[in-house]
């Protein structure tokens, strides 16, 4: 059994802000690190939790596409919220990125997130070789 592992990186999404990769492609699965609502300059978008969720999901999508994959192949996400009262608001944005057959998901309330973000989203996707 040949084990394959590749780092996925794109300048179209924010760089990692610690000792981790934007994503790792390993044995047919793409593991995307948690994304917050940060732009490529490293600045957290101002505004509501919806604004941050939209930017986090746009970053996630950019990284997924950099791996020659698509959002329809995402099989699992994890959503981290600093306030579970934001759950419905984030769901509204999230549903626009996964309109059909959404992936499995877990959501957790956490004490804090990097850069004071309100939401962070990570994902696992199937990667089909072209």
mmCIF file with all atom_site columns, C-alpha atoms in Angstrom:
data_model
loop_
_atom_site.group_PDB
_atom_site.id
_atom_site.type_symbol
_atom_site.label_atom_id
_atom_site.label_alt_id
_atom_site.label_comp_id
_atom_site.label_asym_id
_atom_site.label_entity_id
_atom_site.label_seq_id
_atom_site.pdbx_PDB_ins_code
_atom_site.Cartn_x
_atom_site.Cartn_y
_atom_site.Cartn_z
_atom_site.occupancy
_atom_site.B_iso_or_equiv
_atom_site.pdbx_formal_charge
_atom_site.auth_seq_id
_atom_site.auth_comp_id
_atom_site.auth_asym_id
_atom_site.auth_atom_id
_atom_site.pdbx_PDB_model_num
ATOM 1   C CA . UNK A 1 1   ? 0.000   0.000  0.000   1.00 0.00 ? 1   UNK A CA 1
ATOM 2   C CA . UNK A 1 2   ? 1.542   3.266  -1.139  1.00 0.00 ? 2   UNK A CA 1
ATOM 3   C CA . UNK A 1 3   ? 0.949   6.135  1.248   1.00 0.00 ? 3   UNK A CA 1
ATOM 4   C CA . UNK A 1 4   ? 0.716   9.530  -0.406  1.00 0.00 ? 4   UNK A CA 1
ATOM 5   C CA . UNK A 1 5   ? 0.759   12.910 1.304   1.00 0.00 ? 5   UNK A CA 1
ATOM 6   C CA . UNK A 1 6   ? 0.897   16.367 -0.284  1.00 0.00 ? 6   UNK A CA 1
ATOM 7   C CA . UNK A 1 7   ? 0.745   19.867 1.167   1.00 0.00 ? 7   UNK A CA 1
ATOM 8   C CA . UNK A 1 8   ? -1.876  22.100 -0.448  1.00 0.00 ? 8   UNK A CA 1
ATOM 9   C CA . UNK A 1 9   ? -1.152  25.830 -0.339  1.00 0.00 ? 9   UNK A CA 1
ATOM 10  C CA . UNK A 1 10  ? -2.624  28.779 -2.204  1.00 0.00 ? 10  UNK A CA 1
ATOM 11  C CA . UNK A 1 11  ? -1.913  32.486 -1.985  1.00 0.00 ? 11  UNK A CA 1
ATOM 12  C CA . UNK A 1 12  ? -5.622  33.069 -2.738  1.00 0.00 ? 12  UNK A CA 1
ATOM 13  C CA . UNK A 1 13  ? -6.496  32.160 0.863   1.00 0.00 ? 13  UNK A CA 1
ATOM 14  C CA . UNK A 1 14  ? -4.943  33.382 4.112   1.00 0.00 ? 14  UNK A CA 1
ATOM 15  C CA . UNK A 1 15  ? -1.599  31.819 4.990   1.00 0.00 ? 15  UNK A CA 1
ATOM 16  C CA . UNK A 1 16  ? -1.438  29.562 8.029   1.00 0.00 ? 16  UNK A CA 1
ATOM 17  C CA . UNK A 1 17  ? -0.884  31.610 11.198  1.00 0.00 ? 17  UNK A CA 1
ATOM 18  C CA . UNK A 1 18  ? 0.999   28.834 12.961  1.00 0.00 ? 18  UNK A CA 1
ATOM 19  C CA . UNK A 1 19  ? 2.957   25.636 12.334  1.00 0.00 ? 19  UNK A CA 1
ATOM 20  C CA . UNK A 1 20  ? 0.349   23.965 10.107  1.00 0.00 ? 20  UNK A CA 1
ATOM 21  C CA . UNK A 1 21  ? -0.633  23.699 6.444   1.00 0.00 ? 21  UNK A CA 1
ATOM 22  C CA . UNK A 1 22  ? -3.725  25.144 4.774   1.00 0.00 ? 22  UNK A CA 1
ATOM 23  C CA . UNK A 1 23  ? -4.582  21.586 3.758   1.00 0.00 ? 23  UNK A CA 1
ATOM 24  C CA . UNK A 1 24  ? -3.090  18.122 3.397   1.00 0.00 ? 24  UNK A CA 1
ATOM 25  C CA . UNK A 1 25  ? -4.050  15.701 0.648   1.00 0.00 ? 25  UNK A CA 1
ATOM 26  C CA . UNK A 1 26  ? -3.546  12.154 1.928   1.00 0.00 ? 26  UNK A CA 1
ATOM 27  C CA . UNK A 1 27  ? -4.646  8.877  0.357   1.00 0.00 ? 27  UNK A CA 1
ATOM 28  C CA . UNK A 1 28  ? -7.644  10.292 -1.475  1.00 0.00 ? 28  UNK A CA 1
ATOM 29  C CA . UNK A 1 29  ? -8.847  12.653 1.246   1.00 0.00 ? 29  UNK A CA 1
ATOM 30  C CA . UNK A 1 30  ? -8.292  16.384 1.610   1.00 0.00 ? 30  UNK A CA 1
ATOM 31  C CA . UNK A 1 31  ? -7.989  17.660 5.177   1.00 0.00 ? 31  UNK A CA 1
ATOM 32  C CA . UNK A 1 32  ? -8.526  21.432 5.289   1.00 0.00 ? 32  UNK A CA 1
ATOM 33  C CA . UNK A 1 33  ? -7.350  23.309 8.376   1.00 0.00 ? 33  UNK A CA 1
ATOM 34  C CA . UNK A 1 34  ? -9.819  25.458 10.249  1.00 0.00 ? 34  UNK A CA 1
ATOM 35  C CA . UNK A 1 35  ? -10.588 28.700 8.436   1.00 0.00 ? 35  UNK A CA 1
ATOM 36  C CA . UNK A 1 36  ? -11.658 31.928 10.073  1.00 0.00 ? 36  UNK A CA 1
ATOM 37  C CA . UNK A 1 37  ? -13.069 35.042 8.439   1.00 0.00 ? 37  UNK A CA 1
ATOM 38  C CA . UNK A 1 38  ? -9.646  36.446 7.621   1.00 0.00 ? 38  UNK A CA 1
ATOM 39  C CA . UNK A 1 39  ? -8.515  38.019 4.357   1.00 0.00 ? 39  UNK A CA 1
ATOM 40  C CA . UNK A 1 40  ? -5.225  37.241 2.613   1.00 0.00 ? 40  UNK A CA 1
ATOM 41  C CA . UNK A 1 41  ? -3.512  40.127 4.440   1.00 0.00 ? 41  UNK A CA 1
ATOM 42  C CA . UNK A 1 42  ? -4.233  38.383 7.738   1.00 0.00 ? 42  UNK A CA 1
ATOM 43  C CA . UNK A 1 43  ? -6.930  40.830 8.812   1.00 0.00 ? 43  UNK A CA 1
ATOM 44  C CA . UNK A 1 44  ? -10.156 39.526 10.339  1.00 0.00 ? 44  UNK A CA 1
ATOM 45  C CA . UNK A 1 45  ? -13.173 40.837 8.406   1.00 0.00 ? 45  UNK A CA 1
ATOM 46  C CA . UNK A 1 46  ? -15.184 43.317 10.408  1.00 0.00 ? 46  UNK A CA 1
ATOM 47  C CA . UNK A 1 47  ? -18.878 42.922 10.877  1.00 0.00 ? 47  UNK A CA 1
ATOM 48  C CA . UNK A 1 48  ? -21.222 40.190 11.970  1.00 0.00 ? 48  UNK A CA 1
ATOM 49  C CA . UNK A 1 49  ? -20.756 36.491 12.589  1.00 0.00 ? 49  UNK A CA 1
ATOM 50  C CA . UNK A 1 50  ? -22.472 35.993 9.219   1.00 0.00 ? 50  UNK A CA 1
ATOM 51  C CA . UNK A 1 51  ? -19.771 38.107 7.527   1.00 0.00 ? 51  UNK A CA 1
ATOM 52  C CA . UNK A 1 52  ? -17.048 36.072 9.230   1.00 0.00 ? 52  UNK A CA 1
ATOM 53  C CA . UNK A 1 53  ? -18.732 32.760 8.385   1.00 0.00 ? 53  UNK A CA 1
ATOM 54  C CA . UNK A 1 54  ? -19.047 33.766 4.721   1.00 0.00 ? 54  UNK A CA 1
ATOM 55  C CA . UNK A 1 55  ? -15.361 34.700 4.519   1.00 0.00 ? 55  UNK A CA 1
ATOM 56  C CA . UNK A 1 56  ? -14.311 31.523 6.369   1.00 0.00 ? 56  UNK A CA 1
ATOM 57  C CA . UNK A 1 57  ? -16.313 29.407 3.919   1.00 0.00 ? 57  UNK A CA 1
ATOM 58  C CA . UNK A 1 58  ? -14.947 31.352 0.935   1.00 0.00 ? 58  UNK A CA 1
ATOM 59  C CA . UNK A 1 59  ? -11.430 30.618 2.244   1.00 0.00 ? 59  UNK A CA 1
ATOM 60  C CA . UNK A 1 60  ? -12.338 26.960 2.690   1.00 0.00 ? 60  UNK A CA 1
ATOM 61  C CA . UNK A 1 61  ? -13.714 26.799 -0.854  1.00 0.00 ? 61  UNK A CA 1
ATOM 62  C CA . UNK A 1 62  ? -10.592 28.464 -2.268  1.00 0.00 ? 62  UNK A CA 1
ATOM 63  C CA . UNK A 1 63  ? -8.358  25.872 -0.600  1.00 0.00 ? 63  UNK A CA 1
ATOM 64  C CA . UNK A 1 64  ? -10.596 22.972 -1.667  1.00 0.00 ? 64  UNK A CA 1
ATOM 65  C CA . UNK A 1 65  ? -10.471 24.230 -5.261  1.00 0.00 ? 65  UNK A CA 1
ATOM 66  C CA . UNK A 1 66  ? -6.676  24.714 -5.069  1.00 0.00 ? 66  UNK A CA 1
ATOM 67  C CA . UNK A 1 67  ? -6.521  20.952 -4.499  1.00 0.00 ? 67  UNK A CA 1
ATOM 68  C CA . UNK A 1 68  ? -8.558  20.429 -7.694  1.00 0.00 ? 68  UNK A CA 1
ATOM 69  C CA . UNK A 1 69  ? -11.539 19.382 -5.638  1.00 0.00 ? 69  UNK A CA 1
ATOM 70  C CA . UNK A 1 70  ? -14.996 20.903 -5.114  1.00 0.00 ? 70  UNK A CA 1
ATOM 71  C CA . UNK A 1 71  ? -17.347 21.699 -2.261  1.00 0.00 ? 71  UNK A CA 1
ATOM 72  C CA . UNK A 1 72  ? -19.697 18.901 -3.379  1.00 0.00 ? 72  UNK A CA 1
ATOM 73  C CA . UNK A 1 73  ? -16.953 16.439 -2.356  1.00 0.00 ? 73  UNK A CA 1
ATOM 74  C CA . UNK A 1 74  ? -16.758 17.732 1.226   1.00 0.00 ? 74  UNK A CA 1
ATOM 75  C CA . UNK A 1 75  ? -17.864 14.852 3.446   1.00 0.00 ? 75  UNK A CA 1
ATOM 76  C CA . UNK A 1 76  ? -17.380 16.308 6.950   1.00 0.00 ? 76  UNK A CA 1
ATOM 77  C CA . UNK A 1 77  ? -17.054 19.734 8.518   1.00 0.00 ? 77  UNK A CA 1
ATOM 78  C CA . UNK A 1 78  ? -16.513 20.987 12.027  1.00 0.00 ? 78  UNK A CA 1
ATOM 79  C CA . UNK A 1 79  ? -17.850 24.388 13.018  1.00 0.00 ? 79  UNK A CA 1
ATOM 80  C CA . UNK A 1 80  ? -16.422 26.156 16.062  1.00 0.00 ? 80  UNK A CA 1
ATOM 81  C CA . UNK A 1 81  ? -18.418 29.047 17.535  1.00 0.00 ? 81  UNK A CA 1
ATOM 82  C CA . UNK A 1 82  ? -17.528 31.377 20.372  1.00 0.00 ? 82  UNK A CA 1
ATOM 83  C CA . UNK A 1 83  ? -21.259 31.759 21.072  1.00 0.00 ? 83  UNK A CA 1
ATOM 84  C CA . UNK A 1 84  ? -23.754 28.944 20.413  1.00 0.00 ? 84  UNK A CA 1
ATOM 85  C CA . UNK A 1 85  ? -26.435 31.637 20.084  1.00 0.00 ? 85  UNK A CA 1
ATOM 86  C CA . UNK A 1 86  ? -24.850 32.308 16.652  1.00 0.00 ? 86  UNK A CA 1
ATOM 87  C CA . UNK A 1 87  ? -25.659 28.742 15.481  1.00 0.00 ? 87  UNK A CA 1
ATOM 88  C CA . UNK A 1 88  ? -28.744 29.693 13.408  1.00 0.00 ? 88  UNK A CA 1
ATOM 89  C CA . UNK A 1 89  ? -26.997 32.719 11.871  1.00 0.00 ? 89  UNK A CA 1
ATOM 90  C CA . UNK A 1 90  ? -24.014 30.627 10.767  1.00 0.00 ? 90  UNK A CA 1
ATOM 91  C CA . UNK A 1 91  ? -26.367 27.914 9.477   1.00 0.00 ? 91  UNK A CA 1
ATOM 92  C CA . UNK A 1 92  ? -27.982 30.456 7.163   1.00 0.00 ? 92  UNK A CA 1
ATOM 93  C CA . UNK A 1 93  ? -24.637 31.260 5.534   1.00 0.00 ? 93  UNK A CA 1
ATOM 94  C CA . UNK A 1 94  ? -23.379 27.660 5.657   1.00 0.00 ? 94  UNK A CA 1
ATOM 95  C CA . UNK A 1 95  ? -26.435 26.402 3.740   1.00 0.00 ? 95  UNK A CA 1
ATOM 96  C CA . UNK A 1 96  ? -25.564 28.641 0.772   1.00 0.00 ? 96  UNK A CA 1
ATOM 97  C CA . UNK A 1 97  ? -22.197 26.865 0.393   1.00 0.00 ? 97  UNK A CA 1
ATOM 98  C CA . UNK A 1 98  ? -23.721 23.372 0.718   1.00 0.00 ? 98  UNK A CA 1
ATOM 99  C CA . UNK A 1 99  ? -27.164 23.715 -0.920  1.00 0.00 ? 99  UNK A CA 1
ATOM 100 C CA . UNK A 1 100 ? -27.580 20.031 -1.822  1.00 0.00 ? 100 UNK A CA 1
ATOM 101 C CA . UNK A 1 101 ? -26.703 16.922 0.203   1.00 0.00 ? 101 UNK A CA 1
ATOM 102 C CA . UNK A 1 102 ? -24.634 18.798 2.812   1.00 0.00 ? 102 UNK A CA 1
ATOM 103 C CA . UNK A 1 103 ? -21.743 17.021 4.518   1.00 0.00 ? 103 UNK A CA 1
ATOM 104 C CA . UNK A 1 104 ? -21.806 15.446 7.956   1.00 0.00 ? 104 UNK A CA 1
ATOM 105 C CA . UNK A 1 105 ? -21.012 18.075 10.576  1.00 0.00 ? 105 UNK A CA 1
ATOM 106 C CA . UNK A 1 106 ? -20.263 18.749 14.201  1.00 0.00 ? 106 UNK A CA 1
ATOM 107 C CA . UNK A 1 107 ? -20.595 22.143 15.885  1.00 0.00 ? 107 UNK A CA 1
ATOM 108 C CA . UNK A 1 108 ? -18.964 23.150 19.138  1.00 0.00 ? 108 UNK A CA 1
ATOM 109 C CA . UNK A 1 109 ? -18.990 26.218 21.353  1.00 0.00 ? 109 UNK A CA 1
ATOM 110 C CA . UNK A 1 110 ? -15.441 27.183 22.318  1.00 0.00 ? 110 UNK A CA 1
ATOM 111 C CA . UNK A 1 111 ? -13.963 29.701 24.736  1.00 0.00 ? 111 UNK A CA 1
ATOM 112 C CA . UNK A 1 112 ? -12.025 31.562 22.061  1.00 0.00 ? 112 UNK A CA 1
ATOM 113 C CA . UNK A 1 113 ? -10.654 31.426 18.513  1.00 0.00 ? 113 UNK A CA 1
ATOM 114 C CA . UNK A 1 114 ? -7.523  32.845 16.845  1.00 0.00 ? 114 UNK A CA 1
ATOM 115 C CA . UNK A 1 115 ? -7.502  36.613 16.254  1.00 0.00 ? 115 UNK A CA 1
ATOM 116 C CA . UNK A 1 116 ? -10.750 36.967 18.202  1.00 0.00 ? 116 UNK A CA 1
ATOM 117 C CA . UNK A 1 117 ? -12.768 35.298 15.437  1.00 0.00 ? 117 UNK A CA 1
ATOM 118 C CA . UNK A 1 118 ? -16.393 34.387 16.135  1.00 0.00 ? 118 UNK A CA 1
ATOM 119 C CA . UNK A 1 119 ? -16.430 31.246 13.945  1.00 0.00 ? 119 UNK A CA 1
ATOM 120 C CA . UNK A 1 120 ? -13.940 28.737 12.507  1.00 0.00 ? 120 UNK A CA 1
ATOM 121 C CA . UNK A 1 121 ? -14.725 25.956 10.031  1.00 0.00 ? 121 UNK A CA 1
ATOM 122 C CA . UNK A 1 122 ? -12.607 22.958 9.005   1.00 0.00 ? 122 UNK A CA 1
ATOM 123 C CA . UNK A 1 123 ? -13.402 20.260 6.453   1.00 0.00 ? 123 UNK A CA 1
ATOM 124 C CA . UNK A 1 124 ? -12.563 16.856 5.055   1.00 0.00 ? 124 UNK A CA 1
ATOM 125 C CA . UNK A 1 125 ? -13.245 16.184 1.359   1.00 0.00 ? 125 UNK A CA 1
ATOM 126 C CA . UNK A 1 126 ? -12.910 13.187 -0.961  1.00 0.00 ? 126 UNK A CA 1
ATOM 127 C CA . UNK A 1 127 ? -10.362 13.809 -3.672  1.00 0.00 ? 127 UNK A CA 1
ATOM 128 C CA . UNK A 1 128 ? -10.866 12.073 -6.974  1.00 0.00 ? 128 UNK A CA 1
ATOM 129 C CA . UNK A 1 129 ? -7.880  11.881 -9.273  1.00 0.00 ? 129 UNK A CA 1
ATOM 130 C CA . UNK A 1 130 ? -8.487  13.453 -12.686 1.00 0.00 ? 130 UNK A CA 1
#
